[in-house]
Amino acid sequence: MRRTRVVIADRHPVILQGLSRVLGAQHDFKVVAHCGDGASCLNAIRVLVPDIAIIDMLMPGVAALIKFSSEHAATRLVFFASSVEDRDLRTLALAGVYAVIPTDIDPDALVQTLRKVADGQRLLPKPSPSKPPFREESAVADEALTALTDRERQIMRLVSEGLSNKEIGRRLNIADGTIKVHLHNIFQKLDIGNRTALAALAISQNDYASPSPGSRGAKGRQRRRHNE
């Protein structure tokens, strides 16, 4: 029997050890790498090409993992998180993430979920009654992007490339505090809860490009230029 090869990436050693023990006890899983940060996880995925990567959703460097996975679909991404808003689940699903597993999940349920992912099942979130149907989510997200200023679109694009606030500040020659203010405004305008979901949204809009200085915005549409 072929075993499902798994890479685990988490900031917390206890979680790494716990996941490894649970999967190591199964005859159909093989943990091929443990990683404590996004960069080492990305390297492991590139070199080992596992079937599944279980990733701490809030770990630095997650955006680069989502971007790489969107371009090289051999490894299925599963996020591990203490809590996630429905809005962010939908955004992650649009970017190709297979599942988001709560950190308090029962070990047996964890194994069953990963077996479904290994079989190719995308465990997409059910849309909330107050939200549009999932099939319309991409169009809704695309429309929301028109509310962003040119600077906010630049920052969104750089977040999707995996840059930290400090790296973005150096790239754009603006203060770290200003980056935080822009991100707060972006989260509100797009109705998302964290930079991982922001990166997923940017990546899911695969023809979305950050505007060059003086441009009118993404996708070549004529948009009114906003002040920062």
CSV table of C-alpha atoms in Angstrom, one decimal:
chain,number,residue,atom,x,y,z
A,1,MET,CA,0.0,0.0,0.0
A,2,ARG,CA,1.3,3.4,-0.9
A,3,ARG,CA,1.6,5.7,2.1
A,4,THR,CA,0.5,9.3,2.0
A,5,ARG,CA,3.6,11.5,2.5
A,6,VAL,CA,3.1,14.4,4.8
A,7,VAL,CA,5.1,17.5,5.8
A,8,ILE,CA,4.1,19.2,9.0
A,9,ALA,CA,4.9,22.9,9.7
A,10,ASP,CA,4.1,24.6,13.0
A,11,ARG,CA,5.7,27.2,15.3
A,12,HIS,CA,5.0,25.1,18.3
A,13,PRO,CA,7.1,22.0,19.0
A,14,VAL,CA,4.4,20.4,21.1
A,15,ILE,CA,2.0,20.5,18.1
A,16,LEU,CA,4.7,19.2,15.8
A,17,GLN,CA,5.3,16.2,18.1
A,18,GLY,CA,1.6,15.6,18.6
A,19,LEU,CA,0.7,15.5,14.9
A,20,SER,CA,3.7,13.3,14.2
A,21,ARG,CA,2.7,10.8,16.9
A,22,VAL,CA,-0.9,10.7,15.6
A,23,LEU,CA,0.1,10.2,12.0
A,24,GLY,CA,3.0,7.9,12.8
A,25,ALA,CA,0.6,5.5,14.4
A,26,GLN,CA,-1.3,5.1,11.1
A,27,HIS,CA,-0.3,2.5,8.5
A,28,ASP,CA,-1.2,4.8,5.6
A,29,PHE,CA,0.7,8.0,6.5
A,30,LYS,CA,4.4,8.8,6.6
A,31,VAL,CA,5.7,12.1,8.0
A,32,VAL,CA,8.6,13.1,5.8
A,33,ALA,CA,9.6,16.4,7.4
A,34,HIS,CA,8.9,18.7,10.4
A,35,CYS,CA,9.3,22.4,10.0
A,36,GLY,CA,9.2,25.3,12.4
A,37,ASP,CA,8.8,28.1,9.9
A,38,GLY,CA,7.4,28.9,6.4
A,39,ALA,CA,10.8,29.0,4.6
A,40,SER,CA,11.9,25.6,5.7
A,41,CYS,CA,8.4,24.2,4.9
A,42,LEU,CA,8.6,25.7,1.4
A,43,ASN,CA,12.0,24.1,0.9
A,44,ALA,CA,10.7,20.7,2.1
A,45,ILE,CA,7.7,20.9,-0.3
A,46,ARG,CA,10.0,21.8,-3.2
A,47,VAL,CA,12.5,19.0,-2.5
A,48,LEU,CA,10.2,16.2,-1.1
A,49,VAL,CA,7.0,16.9,-3.0
A,50,PRO,CA,4.7,15.5,-0.3
A,51,ASP,CA,1.1,14.6,-0.9
A,52,ILE,CA,-0.1,16.8,2.0
A,53,ALA,CA,1.4,19.7,3.9
A,54,ILE,CA,-0.2,20.5,7.3
A,55,ILE,CA,0.6,24.1,8.1
A,56,ASP,CA,0.1,26.5,11.1
A,57,MET,CA,-2.1,29.1,9.5
A,58,LEU,CA,-0.5,32.0,11.3
A,59,MET,CA,3.1,31.0,10.8
A,60,PRO,CA,5.3,33.6,9.1
A,61,GLY,CA,5.9,32.8,5.5
A,62,VAL,CA,2.5,31.1,4.8
A,63,ALA,CA,1.7,33.4,1.9
A,64,ALA,CA,4.7,32.1,0.0
A,65,LEU,CA,3.4,28.5,0.5
A,66,ILE,CA,0.0,29.4,-0.8
A,67,LYS,CA,1.6,31.0,-3.9
A,68,PHE,CA,3.9,28.1,-4.5
A,69,SER,CA,1.0,25.6,-4.1
A,70,SER,CA,-1.2,27.6,-6.6
A,71,GLU,CA,1.5,27.2,-9.2
A,72,HIS,CA,2.6,23.6,-8.3
A,73,ALA,CA,-0.5,21.7,-7.3
A,74,ALA,CA,1.2,18.3,-6.4
A,75,THR,CA,1.0,19.1,-2.7
A,76,ARG,CA,-2.3,19.7,-1.0
A,77,LEU,CA,-2.4,22.3,1.7
A,78,VAL,CA,-4.2,21.8,4.9
A,79,PHE,CA,-4.2,24.6,7.5
A,80,PHE,CA,-4.1,24.0,11.3
A,81,ALA,CA,-5.8,26.9,13.2
A,82,SER,CA,-7.4,27.6,16.6
A,83,SER,CA,-10.2,29.6,15.0
A,84,VAL,CA,-11.0,30.9,11.5
A,85,GLU,CA,-13.9,33.1,10.3
A,86,ASP,CA,-16.2,31.7,7.7
A,87,ARG,CA,-15.2,34.6,5.4
A,88,ASP,CA,-11.6,33.6,5.6
A,89,LEU,CA,-12.4,29.9,5.0
A,90,ARG,CA,-14.1,30.9,1.7
A,91,THR,CA,-11.1,33.0,0.7
A,92,LEU,CA,-8.7,30.1,1.4
A,93,ALA,CA,-10.8,27.7,-0.5
A,94,LEU,CA,-10.7,30.0,-3.5
A,95,ALA,CA,-6.9,29.9,-3.4
A,96,GLY,CA,-6.9,26.1,-3.5
A,97,VAL,CA,-6.5,25.2,0.2
A,98,TYR,CA,-8.0,21.8,0.8
A,99,ALA,CA,-9.0,22.0,4.4
A,100,VAL,CA,-8.7,24.0,7.6
A,101,ILE,CA,-8.5,21.8,10.8
A,102,PRO,CA,-9.2,23.2,14.2
A,103,THR,CA,-6.4,22.7,16.8
A,104,ASP,CA,-8.8,21.0,19.2
A,105,ILE,CA,-9.8,18.3,16.7
A,106,ASP,CA,-10.1,14.7,17.9
A,107,PRO,CA,-7.2,12.6,16.6
A,108,ASP,CA,-9.5,10.1,14.9
A,109,ALA,CA,-11.3,13.0,13.1
A,110,LEU,CA,-7.9,14.5,12.1
A,111,VAL,CA,-6.9,11.2,10.5
A,112,GLN,CA,-10.2,10.8,8.7
A,113,THR,CA,-10.0,14.4,7.4
A,114,LEU,CA,-6.5,13.9,6.0
A,115,ARG,CA,-7.6,10.6,4.4
A,116,LYS,CA,-10.3,12.5,2.6
A,117,VAL,CA,-7.8,15.1,1.4
A,118,ALA,CA,-5.4,12.4,0.3
A,119,ASP,CA,-8.3,11.0,-1.8
A,120,GLY,CA,-8.6,14.4,-3.5
A,121,GLN,CA,-11.6,15.8,-1.6
A,122,ARG,CA,-11.7,19.5,-1.1
A,123,LEU,CA,-13.4,20.2,2.2
A,124,LEU,CA,-14.8,23.5,1.3
A,125,PRO,CA,-16.8,25.6,3.8
A,126,LYS,CA,-20.6,25.9,3.4
A,127,PRO,CA,-21.7,29.4,2.7
A,128,SER,CA,-23.4,31.3,5.4
A,129,PRO,CA,-27.0,32.2,4.8
A,130,SER,CA,-26.0,35.9,5.0
A,131,LYS,CA,-23.4,35.5,2.3
A,132,PRO,CA,-23.7,35.0,-1.4
A,133,PRO,CA,-23.4,31.4,-2.8
A,134,PHE,CA,-19.8,30.1,-2.9
A,135,ARG,CA,-19.7,30.0,-6.7
A,136,GLU,CA,-20.2,33.8,-6.7
A,137,GLU,CA,-17.5,34.4,-4.1
A,138,SER,CA,-14.8,35.1,-6.6
A,139,ALA,CA,-16.8,37.8,-8.3
A,140,VAL,CA,-17.7,39.4,-5.0
A,141,ALA,CA,-14.0,39.4,-4.0
A,142,ASP,CA,-13.1,40.9,-7.4
A,143,GLU,CA,-15.6,43.7,-7.0
A,144,ALA,CA,-14.3,44.4,-3.5
A,145,LEU,CA,-10.8,45.0,-4.8
A,146,THR,CA,-12.0,48.1,-6.6
A,147,ALA,CA,-12.4,49.8,-3.1
A,148,LEU,CA,-8.6,49.6,-2.5
A,149,THR,CA,-6.3,52.5,-3.2
A,150,ASP,CA,-3.2,52.0,-5.4
A,151,ARG,CA,-1.0,51.8,-2.3
A,152,GLU,CA,-3.3,49.2,-0.7
A,153,ARG,CA,-3.1,47.1,-3.8
A,154,GLN,CA,0.6,47.3,-3.8
A,155,ILE,CA,0.7,46.1,-0.2
A,156,MET,CA,-1.7,43.3,-0.9
A,157,ARG,CA,0.5,42.1,-3.7
A,158,LEU,CA,3.6,42.2,-1.5
A,159,VAL,CA,1.8,40.3,1.3
A,160,SER,CA,0.9,37.6,-1.3
A,161,GLU,CA,4.6,37.3,-2.1
A,162,GLY,CA,5.3,36.5,1.5
A,163,LEU,CA,7.0,39.8,2.6
A,164,SER,CA,6.8,40.9,6.2
A,165,ASN,CA,5.7,44.4,7.2
A,166,LYS,CA,9.3,45.5,7.6
A,167,GLU,CA,10.2,44.1,4.1
A,168,ILE,CA,7.2,45.8,2.6
A,169,GLY,CA,8.2,49.1,4.3
A,170,ARG,CA,11.7,48.9,2.9
A,171,ARG,CA,10.3,48.0,-0.6
A,172,LEU,CA,7.9,51.0,-0.6
A,173,ASN,CA,10.0,53.3,1.6
A,174,ILE,CA,7.2,53.8,4.2
A,175,ALA,CA,7.1,53.2,8.0
A,176,ASP,CA,6.1,49.9,9.6
A,177,GLY,CA,3.3,51.7,11.4
A,178,THR,CA,2.0,53.0,8.1
A,179,ILE,CA,1.9,49.4,6.8
A,180,LYS,CA,-0.1,48.3,9.8
A,181,VAL,CA,-2.7,51.1,9.2
A,182,HIS,CA,-2.9,50.2,5.5
A,183,LEU,CA,-3.4,46.5,6.4
A,184,HIS,CA,-6.2,47.4,8.9
A,185,ASN,CA,-8.0,49.3,6.2
A,186,ILE,CA,-7.5,46.5,3.7
A,187,PHE,CA,-8.9,43.9,6.1
A,188,GLN,CA,-12.0,46.1,6.7
A,189,LYS,CA,-12.6,46.8,3.0
A,190,LEU,CA,-12.2,43.2,1.9
A,191,ASP,CA,-13.9,41.8,5.0
A,192,ILE,CA,-11.1,39.4,5.9
A,193,GLY,CA,-9.4,38.7,9.2
A,194,ASN,CA,-5.7,38.1,8.7
A,195,ARG,CA,-2.8,38.4,6.3
A,196,THR,CA,-3.0,34.7,5.4
A,197,ALA,CA,-6.5,35.2,4.0
A,198,LEU,CA,-5.3,38.4,2.3
A,199,ALA,CA,-2.6,36.5,0.6
A,200,ALA,CA,-5.0,33.8,-0.4
A,201,LEU,CA,-7.4,36.3,-1.9
A,202,ALA,CA,-4.6,38.0,-3.9
A,203,ILE,CA,-3.4,34.6,-5.2
A,204,SER,CA,-6.9,33.4,-6.0
A,205,GLN,CA,-7.3,36.4,-8.3
A,206,ASN,CA,-4.5,35.0,-10.5
A,207,ASP,CA,-4.8,37.8,-13.1
A,208,TYR,CA,-4.7,40.4,-10.4
A,209,ALA,CA,-1.6,42.5,-10.5
A,210,SER,CA,-0.4,45.4,-8.3
A,211,PRO,CA,-0.5,48.7,-10.1
A,212,SER,CA,2.7,50.4,-11.1
A,213,PRO,CA,3.2,53.9,-10.0
A,214,GLY,CA,0.6,56.2,-11.7
A,215,SER,CA,-1.4,53.3,-13.1
A,216,ARG,CA,-5.2,53.1,-12.8
A,217,GLY,CA,-5.3,49.7,-11.0
A,218,ALA,CA,-5.6,46.0,-11.3
A,219,LYS,CA,-6.7,44.1,-14.4
A,220,GLY,CA,-6.4,47.1,-16.7
A,221,ARG,CA,-9.8,48.5,-15.6
A,222,GLN,CA,-10.2,52.2,-15.5
A,223,ARG,CA,-10.5,53.0,-11.9
A,224,ARG,CA,-10.5,56.3,-10.1
A,225,ARG,CA,-7.1,56.7,-8.4
A,226,HIS,CA,-7.4,57.1,-4.6
A,227,ASN,CA,-5.2,59.0,-2.4
A,228,GLU,CA,-3.2,57.1,0.3
